[in-house]
CSV table of C-alpha atoms and ligand atoms in Angstrom, one decimal:
chain,number,residue,atom,x,y,z
A,1457,MET,CA,-13.1,7.7,61.0
A,1458,THR,CA,-13.0,5.2,63.9
A,1459,THR,CA,-10.1,3.3,65.4
A,1460,PRO,CA,-10.1,-0.1,67.0
A,1461,ILE,CA,-9.0,0.0,70.7
A,1462,ARG,CA,-5.9,-2.1,70.6
A,1463,GLN,CA,-3.8,0.6,69.0
A,1464,CYS,CA,-1.5,3.4,69.8
A,1465,PRO,CA,-1.4,5.3,72.1
A,1466,VAL,CA,-0.8,2.4,74.4
A,1467,SER,CA,-0.2,2.8,78.1
A,1468,HIS,CA,1.9,0.3,80.1
A,1469,ALA,CA,1.2,1.9,83.5
A,1470,ASP,CA,0.5,-0.6,86.2
A,1471,PHE,CA,-1.8,0.8,88.9
A,1472,GLY,CA,-1.8,-2.3,91.1
A,1473,THR,CA,1.6,-1.7,92.9
A,1474,ASN,CA,2.3,0.3,96.0
A,1475,THR,CA,3.9,3.7,95.7
A,1476,GLU,CA,4.8,6.6,98.0
A,1477,ILE,CA,1.8,8.7,98.9
A,1478,TYR,CA,0.2,10.5,96.0
A,1479,GLY,CA,2.2,8.4,93.5
A,1480,HIS,CA,-0.9,7.1,91.9
A,1481,TYR,CA,-2.4,10.5,91.4
A,1482,ALA,CA,0.8,11.6,89.6
A,1483,MET,CA,0.6,8.6,87.3
A,1484,LEU,CA,-3.1,9.0,86.6
A,1485,ASP,CA,-2.8,12.7,85.9
A,1486,ALA,CA,0.1,12.1,83.5
A,1487,GLU,CA,-1.9,9.4,81.6
A,1488,ARG,CA,-4.9,11.8,81.3
A,1489,GLU,CA,-2.8,14.7,80.0
A,1490,ALA,CA,-0.9,12.5,77.5
A,1491,ASP,CA,-3.9,11.4,75.5
A,1492,ARG,CA,-7.7,11.5,75.7
A,1493,PHE,CA,-8.0,7.7,75.3
A,1494,ARG,CA,-5.3,5.1,75.9
A,1495,PHE,CA,-5.3,1.3,75.6
A,1496,ASN,CA,-3.7,-0.2,78.6
A,1497,ASP,CA,-2.0,-3.6,78.1
A,1498,THR,CA,-0.9,-4.4,81.7
A,1499,THR,CA,-3.7,-7.0,82.2
A,1500,ASP,CA,-4.6,-10.1,80.2
A,1501,ARG,CA,-7.7,-8.5,78.8
A,1502,GLY,CA,-6.4,-4.9,78.5
A,1503,PHE,CA,-8.7,-2.0,78.8
A,1504,LEU,CA,-9.6,1.3,77.1
A,1505,MET,CA,-9.0,4.2,79.5
A,1506,LEU,CA,-11.6,7.0,79.6
A,1507,GLN,CA,-9.8,9.7,81.6
A,1508,ARG,CA,-11.4,13.1,81.2
A,1509,TYR,CA,-14.4,14.2,83.2
A,1510,ASP,CA,-17.0,14.4,80.4
A,1511,ASP,CA,-15.9,11.1,79.0
A,1512,VAL,CA,-16.0,9.3,82.3
A,1513,VAL,CA,-19.4,10.6,83.2
A,1514,GLU,CA,-20.7,9.7,79.8
A,1515,GLY,CA,-19.2,6.2,80.2
A,1516,PHE,CA,-21.1,5.7,83.5
A,1517,GLN,CA,-24.3,6.7,81.7
A,1518,HIS,CA,-23.8,3.9,79.1
A,1519,HIS,CA,-24.9,1.4,81.7
A,1520,ASP,CA,-27.4,-0.3,79.4
A,1521,VAL,CA,-24.6,-1.7,77.2
A,1522,TRP,CA,-21.5,-1.2,79.4
A,1523,THR,CA,-22.3,-3.4,82.4
A,1524,THR,CA,-20.8,-4.3,85.7
A,1525,GLU,CA,-20.0,-7.8,84.4
A,1526,VAL,CA,-16.6,-6.3,84.9
A,1527,ARG,CA,-16.4,-4.1,88.0
A,1528,SER,CA,-12.7,-3.2,87.9
A,1529,ALA,CA,-10.6,-2.8,84.8
A,1530,ILE,CA,-7.5,-3.8,86.7
A,1531,ASN,CA,-9.0,-7.0,88.1
A,1532,PRO,CA,-11.8,-8.1,85.7
A,1533,GLU,CA,-12.3,-11.5,87.3
A,1534,PRO,CA,-12.4,-10.9,91.0
A,1535,GLY,CA,-14.3,-14.1,91.9
A,1536,VAL,CA,-16.2,-12.8,94.9
A,1537,PRO,CA,-19.9,-12.2,94.0
A,1538,LEU,CA,-21.3,-8.8,95.1
A,1539,LEU,CA,-24.9,-7.6,95.3
A,1540,PRO,CA,-26.4,-5.4,94.1
A,1541,GLN,CA,-23.2,-4.5,92.0
A,1542,ASP,CA,-23.4,-7.7,89.9
A,1543,LEU,CA,-26.9,-6.9,88.7
A,1544,ASN,CA,-27.7,-4.5,85.9
A,1545,GLY,CA,-30.8,-3.0,84.4
A,1546,GLU,CA,-34.2,-3.7,85.9
A,1547,ALA,CA,-33.0,-6.4,88.3
A,1548,HIS,CA,-30.4,-4.0,89.7
A,1549,ALA,CA,-33.0,-1.2,90.0
A,1550,LYS,CA,-35.4,-3.4,91.9
A,1551,LEU,CA,-32.9,-4.5,94.5
A,1552,ARG,CA,-31.6,-0.9,94.9
A,1553,ARG,CA,-35.2,0.1,95.7
A,1554,VAL,CA,-35.2,-2.3,98.6
A,1555,LEU,CA,-31.9,-1.0,99.9
A,1556,ASN,CA,-32.2,2.7,99.1
A,1557,PRO,CA,-34.4,3.7,102.1
A,1558,PHE,CA,-31.7,2.5,104.5
A,1559,PHE,CA,-29.1,4.7,102.9
A,1560,SER,CA,-31.1,7.8,102.1
A,1561,PRO,CA,-30.2,11.1,103.8
A,1562,ALA,CA,-33.3,10.7,106.1
A,1563,ALA,CA,-32.1,7.2,107.2
A,1564,VAL,CA,-28.6,8.4,107.6
A,1565,ARG,CA,-29.8,11.3,109.9
A,1566,ARG,CA,-31.3,8.7,112.2
A,1567,MET,CA,-27.9,7.1,112.5
A,1568,GLU,CA,-26.2,10.4,113.4
A,1569,PRO,CA,-26.4,10.2,117.2
A,1570,MET,CA,-24.9,6.7,117.2
A,1571,ALA,CA,-22.1,7.7,114.8
A,1572,HIS,CA,-21.4,10.7,116.9
A,1573,GLN,CA,-21.2,8.8,120.1
A,1574,ARG,CA,-18.9,6.1,118.7
A,1575,CYS,CA,-16.7,8.7,117.2
A,1576,VAL,CA,-16.3,10.6,120.4
A,1577,GLU,CA,-15.6,7.4,122.4
A,1578,LEU,CA,-12.9,6.4,120.1
A,1579,ILE,CA,-11.2,9.8,120.0
A,1580,GLU,CA,-11.4,10.1,123.8
A,1581,GLU,CA,-9.8,6.7,124.1
A,1582,LEU,CA,-6.8,7.8,121.9
A,1583,ARG,CA,-6.4,11.4,123.1
A,1584,PRO,CA,-4.5,10.8,126.4
A,1585,LYS,CA,-2.0,8.6,124.6
A,1586,GLY,CA,-0.6,11.6,122.6
A,1587,SER,CA,0.0,9.4,119.5
A,1588,CYS,CA,-1.6,6.7,117.4
A,1589,ASP,CA,-1.5,4.9,114.1
A,1590,PHE,CA,-4.5,6.8,112.8
A,1591,VAL,CA,-5.2,4.1,110.1
A,1592,ALA,CA,-5.2,1.1,112.4
A,1593,GLU,CA,-6.5,2.6,115.6
A,1594,PHE,CA,-9.1,5.0,114.4
A,1595,ALA,CA,-9.8,5.1,110.6
A,1596,ILE,CA,-10.8,1.4,110.3
A,1597,ARG,CA,-12.3,0.9,113.8
A,1598,TYR,CA,-14.9,3.7,113.4
A,1599,PRO,CA,-16.6,2.5,110.2
A,1600,THR,CA,-16.4,-1.2,111.3
A,1601,ASP,CA,-18.2,-0.4,114.5
A,1602,LEU,CA,-20.8,1.6,112.6
A,1603,PHE,CA,-21.3,-1.1,110.0
A,1604,LEU,CA,-22.0,-3.7,112.8
A,1605,ALA,CA,-24.4,-1.4,114.5
A,1606,LEU,CA,-26.1,-0.7,111.2
A,1607,LEU,CA,-26.8,-4.4,110.9
A,1608,GLY,CA,-27.9,-4.6,114.5
A,1609,LEU,CA,-24.8,-6.6,115.5
A,1610,PRO,CA,-22.6,-6.2,118.6
A,1611,VAL,CA,-19.9,-3.6,118.1
A,1612,SER,CA,-17.4,-5.8,120.0
A,1613,ASP,CA,-17.5,-8.3,117.2
A,1614,GLY,CA,-15.2,-6.0,115.3
A,1615,GLU,CA,-12.2,-7.6,116.9
A,1616,PHE,CA,-12.4,-10.9,115.0
A,1617,PHE,CA,-14.4,-9.5,112.1
A,1618,LEU,CA,-11.8,-7.0,111.0
A,1619,PRO,CA,-9.0,-9.5,110.0
A,1620,TRP,CA,-11.5,-11.5,107.9
A,1621,SER,CA,-12.7,-8.5,106.0
A,1622,GLU,CA,-9.1,-7.4,105.4
A,1623,THR,CA,-8.3,-10.8,103.9
A,1624,VAL,CA,-11.3,-10.9,101.6
A,1625,PHE,CA,-10.6,-7.4,100.5
A,1626,ALA,CA,-7.0,-8.3,99.7
A,1627,GLY,CA,-8.4,-10.9,97.4
A,1628,PHE,CA,-9.3,-8.1,95.0
A,1629,PHE,CA,-5.6,-7.3,94.8
A,1630,GLY,CA,-4.1,-10.8,94.4
A,1631,GLU,CA,-4.1,-12.3,97.9
A,1632,ASP,CA,-3.9,-16.1,97.9
A,1633,PRO,CA,-7.4,-17.4,96.8
A,1634,ALA,CA,-7.4,-20.2,99.5
A,1635,LYS,CA,-6.9,-17.7,102.3
A,1636,VAL,CA,-9.6,-15.4,100.8
A,1637,ALA,CA,-12.1,-18.3,100.5
A,1638,ALA,CA,-11.5,-19.3,104.2
A,1639,ALA,CA,-12.0,-15.7,105.4
A,1640,LYS,CA,-15.1,-15.3,103.2
A,1641,ASN,CA,-16.5,-18.5,104.7
A,1642,ASN,CA,-16.0,-17.2,108.2
A,1643,ILE,CA,-17.8,-14.0,107.4
A,1644,MET,CA,-20.7,-15.9,105.7
A,1645,GLU,CA,-21.1,-18.2,108.7
A,1646,TYR,CA,-21.2,-15.2,110.9
A,1647,PHE,CA,-23.8,-13.4,108.8
A,1648,ASP,CA,-25.7,-16.7,108.4
A,1649,LYS,CA,-26.1,-16.9,112.2
A,1650,ALA,CA,-27.1,-13.3,112.5
A,1651,VAL,CA,-29.7,-13.6,109.7
A,1652,ARG,CA,-31.2,-16.8,111.1
A,1653,GLU,CA,-31.5,-15.1,114.5
A,1654,ARG,CA,-33.4,-12.3,112.9
A,1655,ARG,CA,-35.7,-14.7,111.1
A,1656,ALA,CA,-36.6,-16.1,114.5
A,1657,ASN,CA,-36.9,-12.7,116.1
A,1658,PRO,CA,-37.8,-10.1,113.5
A,1659,ARG,CA,-37.4,-6.4,114.4
A,1660,ASP,CA,-39.0,-3.4,112.9
A,1661,PRO,CA,-38.2,-3.6,109.1
A,1662,LYS,CA,-38.2,0.2,108.9
A,1663,GLU,CA,-35.3,0.4,111.4
A,1664,ASP,CA,-33.5,-2.9,111.0
A,1665,MET,CA,-31.9,-3.6,107.7
A,1666,VAL,CA,-31.6,-7.4,108.0
A,1667,SER,CA,-35.3,-7.6,109.0
A,1668,ARG,CA,-36.1,-5.6,105.9
A,1669,LEU,CA,-34.1,-7.8,103.7
A,1670,ILE,CA,-36.0,-10.9,105.1
A,1671,GLU,CA,-39.4,-9.2,104.7
A,1672,ALA,CA,-38.8,-7.6,101.2
A,1673,ARG,CA,-40.4,-9.1,98.1
A,1674,ILE,CA,-39.1,-8.5,94.6
A,1675,ASP,CA,-41.7,-9.5,92.0
A,1676,GLY,CA,-43.5,-11.3,94.7
A,1677,GLU,CA,-40.5,-13.4,95.7
A,1678,PRO,CA,-38.4,-13.1,98.9
A,1679,ILE,CA,-34.7,-12.5,98.5
A,1680,SER,CA,-32.9,-15.8,98.9
A,1681,HIS,CA,-31.0,-16.5,102.0
A,1682,GLU,CA,-27.8,-16.7,100.1
A,1683,ASP,CA,-28.4,-13.4,98.4
A,1684,ILE,CA,-29.1,-11.7,101.8
A,1685,LEU,CA,-25.7,-12.9,103.0
A,1686,THR,CA,-24.0,-11.7,99.8
A,1687,ILE,CA,-25.6,-8.2,100.3
A,1688,CYS,CA,-24.3,-8.1,103.9
A,1689,LEU,CA,-20.8,-9.0,102.6
A,1690,THR,CA,-21.0,-6.4,99.9
A,1691,LEU,CA,-22.0,-3.6,102.2
A,1692,MET,CA,-19.1,-4.5,104.4
A,1693,LEU,CA,-16.5,-4.6,101.6
A,1694,ALA,CA,-17.8,-1.4,100.1
A,1695,GLY,CA,-18.0,0.6,103.3
A,1696,LEU,CA,-15.0,-0.2,105.5
A,1697,ASP,CA,-11.9,0.1,103.4
A,1698,THR,CA,-13.1,3.2,101.6
A,1699,THR,CA,-13.9,5.1,104.7
A,1700,ARG,CA,-10.6,4.2,106.3
A,1701,SER,CA,-8.8,5.3,103.1
A,1702,ALA,CA,-10.6,8.6,102.9
A,1703,LEU,CA,-9.8,9.4,106.5
A,1704,GLY,CA,-6.1,8.5,105.9
A,1705,TYR,CA,-5.8,11.0,103.0
A,1706,ILE,CA,-7.8,13.7,104.8
A,1707,TYR,CA,-5.6,13.5,107.9
A,1708,ALA,CA,-2.4,13.3,105.9
A,1709,HIS,CA,-3.5,16.5,104.2
A,1710,LEU,CA,-4.5,18.3,107.3
A,1711,ALA,CA,-1.4,17.3,109.2
A,1712,HIS,CA,0.6,19.0,106.5
A,1713,ASN,CA,-1.5,22.0,105.7
A,1714,ASP,CA,-1.9,24.2,108.8
A,1715,ALA,CA,-4.2,26.8,107.1
A,1716,ASP,CA,-6.7,24.2,106.0
A,1717,ARG,CA,-6.7,22.6,109.4
A,1718,GLN,CA,-7.2,25.9,111.1
A,1719,ALA,CA,-10.2,26.6,108.9
A,1720,ILE,CA,-11.8,23.5,110.1
A,1721,ILE,CA,-10.9,24.2,113.8
A,1722,ASP,CA,-12.4,27.7,113.4
A,1723,HIS,CA,-15.5,26.8,111.4
A,1724,PRO,CA,-16.6,23.3,112.3
A,1725,ASP,CA,-19.8,23.9,110.4
A,1726,LEU,CA,-17.8,23.9,107.2
A,1727,ALA,CA,-17.0,20.2,107.7
A,1728,PRO,CA,-19.4,18.9,105.0
A,1729,LYS,CA,-17.9,21.3,102.5
A,1730,ALA,CA,-14.4,20.2,103.3
A,1731,VAL,CA,-15.5,16.6,103.0
A,1732,GLU,CA,-16.7,17.3,99.4
A,1733,GLU,CA,-13.5,18.9,98.4
A,1734,PHE,CA,-11.4,16.1,100.0
A,1735,LEU,CA,-13.5,13.5,98.1
A,1736,ARG,CA,-12.9,15.4,94.9
A,1737,MET,CA,-9.2,15.7,95.5
A,1738,TYR,CA,-8.4,12.3,96.9
A,1739,PRO,CA,-10.8,9.6,95.5
A,1740,LEU,CA,-9.7,6.1,96.7
A,1741,VAL,CA,-11.6,4.1,94.2
A,1742,PHE,CA,-9.7,5.6,91.3
A,1743,GLN,CA,-11.4,3.6,88.6
A,1744,ALA,CA,-14.4,1.5,87.8
A,1745,GLY,CA,-14.5,-1.1,85.1
A,1746,ARG,CA,-17.3,-2.0,82.7
A,1747,GLU,CA,-17.7,-4.7,80.1
A,1748,VAL,CA,-19.0,-3.8,76.7
A,1749,GLN,CA,-22.0,-5.9,75.7
A,1750,GLU,CA,-22.8,-4.4,72.3
A,1751,ALA,CA,-20.6,-3.0,69.6
A,1752,THR,CA,-20.2,0.7,70.5
A,1753,GLU,CA,-18.5,3.6,68.9
A,1754,PHE,CA,-17.3,6.0,71.6
A,1755,HIS,CA,-16.1,9.3,70.2
A,1756,GLY,CA,-14.2,7.6,67.3
A,1757,VAL,CA,-13.1,4.5,69.1
A,1758,ASP,CA,-14.6,1.1,68.1
A,1759,LEU,CA,-15.5,-1.2,71.0
A,1760,ARG,CA,-16.6,-4.8,70.7
A,1761,PRO,CA,-18.5,-7.1,73.0
A,1762,GLY,CA,-16.2,-8.3,75.7
A,1763,ASP,CA,-13.9,-5.3,75.7
A,1764,VAL,CA,-13.1,-3.8,79.1
A,1765,VAL,CA,-13.5,0.0,79.7
A,1766,TRP,CA,-11.7,1.9,82.4
A,1767,LEU,CA,-13.8,4.7,83.9
A,1768,GLY,CA,-11.1,7.0,85.4
A,1769,ILE,CA,-12.9,8.3,88.5
A,1770,ALA,CA,-9.8,10.0,90.0
A,1771,GLN,CA,-8.7,11.3,86.6
A,1772,ALA,CA,-12.1,12.9,86.2
A,1773,ASN,CA,-12.1,14.4,89.7
A,1774,ARG,CA,-8.6,15.9,89.0
A,1775,ASP,CA,-9.3,17.0,85.4
A,1776,PRO,CA,-8.2,20.6,85.1
A,1777,ARG,CA,-10.7,21.1,82.3
A,1778,LYS,CA,-13.4,20.6,84.9
A,1779,PHE,CA,-11.8,21.7,88.2
A,1780,PRO,CA,-9.2,24.4,87.7
A,1781,GLU,CA,-6.0,23.9,89.7
A,1782,PRO,CA,-7.1,20.4,90.7
A,1783,ASP,CA,-4.2,19.9,93.1
A,1784,ARG,CA,-5.3,22.8,95.3
A,1785,PHE,CA,-7.7,22.2,98.2
A,1786,VAL,CA,-10.3,25.0,97.7
A,1787,LEU,CA,-12.9,24.9,100.5
A,1788,ASP,CA,-15.3,27.1,98.5
A,1789,ARG,CA,-14.7,25.4,95.1
A,1790,ARG,CA,-17.5,26.1,92.7
A,1791,GLY,CA,-19.2,22.9,91.5
A,1792,ALA,CA,-17.1,20.7,93.8
A,1793,ASN,CA,-20.2,18.8,94.4
A,1794,GLN,CA,-20.1,17.5,90.8
A,1795,HIS,CA,-17.1,15.3,91.6
A,1796,ILE,CA,-17.7,11.6,91.0
A,1797,ALA,CA,-15.8,10.0,93.8
A,1798,PHE,CA,-18.9,7.8,94.4
A,1799,GLY,CA,-19.3,7.0,90.7
A,1800,ALA,CA,-22.3,7.9,88.7
A,1801,GLY,CA,-25.2,6.3,86.9
A,1802,PRO,CA,-27.4,3.7,88.5
A,1803,HIS,CA,-24.5,1.9,90.3
A,1804,ARG,CA,-23.4,5.0,92.1
A,1805,CYS,CA,-22.3,4.2,95.7
A,1806,LEU,CA,-25.3,3.3,97.9
A,1807,GLY,CA,-23.4,4.4,101.0
A,1808,MET,CA,-22.5,7.9,99.8
A,1809,HIS,CA,-24.7,9.7,102.3
A,1810,LEU,CA,-23.6,7.6,105.2
A,1811,ALA,CA,-19.9,8.1,104.2
A,1812,ARG,CA,-20.4,11.9,104.0
A,1813,LEU,CA,-22.0,12.0,107.5
A,1814,GLU,CA,-19.3,9.7,109.0
A,1815,LEU,CA,-16.5,11.9,107.6
A,1816,ALA,CA,-18.0,15.2,108.6
A,1817,ILE,CA,-18.5,14.0,112.2
A,1818,VAL,CA,-14.9,12.9,112.5
A,1819,LEU,CA,-13.7,16.3,111.2
A,1820,ARG,CA,-15.8,18.2,113.7
A,1821,GLU,CA,-15.2,16.0,116.8
A,1822,TRP,CA,-11.6,15.3,116.3
A,1823,HIS,CA,-10.6,18.9,115.8
A,1824,LYS,CA,-12.6,19.9,118.8
A,1825,ARG,CA,-10.5,17.5,120.9
A,1826,ILE,CA,-7.2,17.2,119.1
A,1827,PRO,CA,-6.8,20.4,117.1
A,1828,HIS,CA,-3.1,20.1,116.4
A,1829,TYR,CA,-1.2,17.0,115.4
A,1830,ARG,CA,1.7,16.1,113.2
A,1831,ILE,CA,2.9,13.1,111.3
A,1832,LYS,CA,5.6,11.3,113.3
A,1833,GLU,CA,9.0,12.4,112.1
A,1834,GLY,CA,10.8,10.1,109.7
A,1835,THR,CA,7.7,8.3,108.5
A,1836,GLU,CA,7.5,7.3,104.9
A,1837,LEU,CA,3.9,7.2,103.8
A,1838,VAL,CA,3.1,4.3,101.5
A,1839,GLU,CA,-0.1,4.0,99.5
A,1840,ARG,CA,-1.4,0.6,98.4
A,1841,GLY,CA,-2.3,0.3,94.7
A,1842,GLY,CA,-5.4,-1.1,93.2
A,1843,GLN,CA,-7.7,0.8,95.5
A,1844,LEU,CA,-5.8,3.5,97.4
A,1845,THR,CA,-5.2,3.4,101.1
A,1846,LEU,CA,-2.4,4.5,103.3
A,1847,THR,CA,-0.9,1.5,105.0
A,1848,THR,CA,-0.1,3.5,108.1
A,1849,LEU,CA,-0.4,7.1,109.3
A,1850,PRO,CA,1.4,7.7,112.7
A,1851,LEU,CA,0.1,10.9,114.3
A,1852,GLU,CA,1.4,12.7,117.4
A,1853,TRP,CA,0.0,15.5,119.5
A,1854,GLU,CA,0.6,17.2,122.8
A,1855,VAL,CA,-1.3,16.0,125.8
B,90,MET,CA,-36.5,31.4,86.1
B,91,ARG,CA,-37.7,27.8,86.2
B,92,ILE,CA,-35.9,24.6,87.2
B,93,SER,CA,-36.7,21.2,85.9
B,94,ILE,CA,-35.4,17.8,86.8
B,95,GLU,CA,-35.2,15.0,84.3
B,96,PRO,CA,-36.4,11.8,86.0
B,97,ASN,CA,-34.4,9.4,83.8
B,98,ARG,CA,-31.2,11.1,84.7
B,99,CYS,CA,-31.6,11.6,88.4
B,100,MET,CA,-29.7,8.8,90.3
B,101,GLY,CA,-30.2,10.1,93.8
B,102,HIS,CA,-26.8,11.7,94.4
B,103,GLY,CA,-28.6,14.2,96.7
B,104,ARG,CA,-26.3,17.1,95.9
B,105,CYS,CA,-29.0,19.3,94.6
B,106,TYR,CA,-31.2,19.3,97.7
B,107,ALA,CA,-28.0,19.5,99.9
B,108,VAL,CA,-27.1,22.8,98.3
B,109,ALA,CA,-30.6,24.1,97.6
B,110,ALA,CA,-32.5,23.1,100.7
B,111,ASP,CA,-35.1,25.9,100.4
B,112,LEU,CA,-36.0,24.9,96.9
B,113,LEU,CA,-35.7,21.1,96.7
B,114,SER,CA,-36.2,18.2,99.1
B,115,ASP,CA,-35.4,14.5,99.3
B,116,ASP,CA,-37.8,11.6,99.1
B,117,GLU,CA,-37.7,8.3,101.1
B,118,GLN,CA,-35.2,6.8,98.8
B,119,GLY,CA,-32.8,9.7,98.6
B,120,PHE,CA,-33.8,10.9,95.2
B,121,VAL,CA,-34.9,14.5,94.7
B,122,ALA,CA,-38.7,14.7,95.5
B,123,GLU,CA,-39.3,17.2,92.7
B,124,CYS,CA,-38.1,14.8,90.1
B,125,GLY,CA,-39.9,15.1,86.8
B,126,GLN,CA,-41.3,18.5,87.7
B,127,THR,CA,-40.7,22.0,86.5
B,128,LEU,CA,-40.9,24.6,89.2
B,129,ASP,CA,-40.9,28.4,89.3
B,130,VAL,CA,-37.9,29.7,91.1
B,131,PRO,CA,-38.7,32.6,93.4
B,132,GLU,CA,-36.4,35.6,92.9
B,133,HIS,CA,-34.5,35.1,96.2
B,134,LEU,CA,-33.7,31.5,95.5
B,135,ARG,CA,-32.1,32.0,92.1
B,136,ASP,CA,-28.6,31.4,93.5
B,137,GLN,CA,-29.7,28.2,95.1
B,138,ALA,CA,-31.2,27.0,91.8
B,139,ARG,CA,-27.9,27.7,90.0
B,140,GLU,CA,-26.0,25.9,92.7
B,141,ALA,CA,-28.3,22.9,92.4
B,142,ALA,CA,-27.8,22.7,88.7
B,143,ASP,CA,-24.0,23.0,89.2
B,144,ALA,CA,-24.0,20.3,91.8
B,145,CYS,CA,-25.6,17.4,89.9
B,146,PRO,CA,-23.1,15.0,88.5
B,147,GLU,CA,-25.7,13.5,86.1
B,148,SER,CA,-26.6,16.8,84.6
B,149,ALA,CA,-30.2,16.0,85.5
B,150,ILE,CA,-31.1,19.7,86.3
B,151,SER,CA,-31.8,22.4,83.8
B,152,LEU,CA,-32.6,26.0,84.4
B,153,LEU,CA,-34.9,27.9,82.1
B,154,GLU,CA,-34.4,31.7,82.2
B,155,ALA,CA,-37.7,33.5,82.1
B,156,THR,CA,-38.2,35.2,78.7
B,157,ALA,CA,-40.0,38.4,78.2
B,158,ALA,CA,-43.2,36.5,77.4
B,159,ASP,CA,-43.2,35.0,80.9
B,160,ALA,CA,-43.0,38.4,82.6
C,621,SF4,S1,-28.1,15.9,92.3
C,621,SF4,FE1,-28.9,15.2,90.4
C,621,SF4,S2,-28.9,13.0,90.6
C,621,SF4,FE2,-28.7,13.8,92.6
C,621,SF4,S3,-30.7,13.9,93.5
C,621,SF4,FE3,-30.3,15.9,92.6
C,621,SF4,S4,-31.1,15.7,90.5
C,621,SF4,FE4,-30.9,13.7,91.3
């Protein structure tokens, strides 16, 4: 027997609002344990929630008929075009083949010296101060600088670039559309100048991503200028907020858990393992959306074209059926690598290898220089809904 | 023991070659270079093979235990 989706059990949980830290994980865990599937009615279109690990992974693998026409179940009409996310099927695969080589582990290894240098510079700048807002003064500056360097742009441009990207990003969570459009225009103009400059003075397309995008041919055709700008915008939106957020949760955890911090101080080589377990435990993009293109029956639920599906990434990563004692940080967790913080299927995060490298470098270098720190007394940690991030994380240490 | 990697499932997460570096390697695009192949797993790399299979979020990796006929 099959059931249509707009039927009990219905969830009225609104995941778009701010809560205290970990508030969303508590809500997500409760929803998952209450029922295997739930229809959520908090948005105009509503969505069917897939919440358990096996279901969520299977959902990602339905990419031929569940497409990224909707990218977020919470905000199915975000307005800002993204590439390659907006493409599906062969068109998506072809553009990914152009981009993949810049984000493969080998390419990422080439970026390591630069990432390392920038990370150490930023830490050394903060260390003598004895305190900082880790979110604003480190966790967002570091990925922004690396993103600019990746595109071959001056790192100092981060100063004016950052407020623009924050505004566009806020557009996904209800910021005033006129403000978002203005910020987006500023960014597009900035990229436009950079790409034109590169057309005039091409660099090695193996090393320089913009030159590669200019030179690449898909079915014999160059990528349009506008699409190149959209790709740059997408990489920025995808890489900056997420890295900042991951760092915020990691450092909030380590400031509170002395034994876990000591393990990283004593064994810096374990940083990549720690990163995996942190990604499992604290995924920031806690859901992905998909739009159903063909009538589908999913384990007894009937879906119709136009229905929205919620792929519960965080619910899968914290599913006790898959990861026993999901709330515990277990450095040696068996199968921790199978987490899906970066999604799954063909749209899985392009920047995953870069993100892993960036995070591991921070863990190693920070703890070498500032091994012990605490959260400033009396701080209330607030997490933004929609896509999780800590709004502030004031840290203090002895100098 | 043999290990095989299903090409239609591999999405290039790179977890397999990260945990089984002596058995598997990455290609230019970040996919596992041994995609579509079936390899014999040397005795001393069996644990790595198991870890690789455990690590793939797409379940692209299967292990085939050697049967008596293989021996
Ligand atoms: S972990 Fe799985 S998806 Fe990733 S490269 Fe290996 S086989 Fe492919």
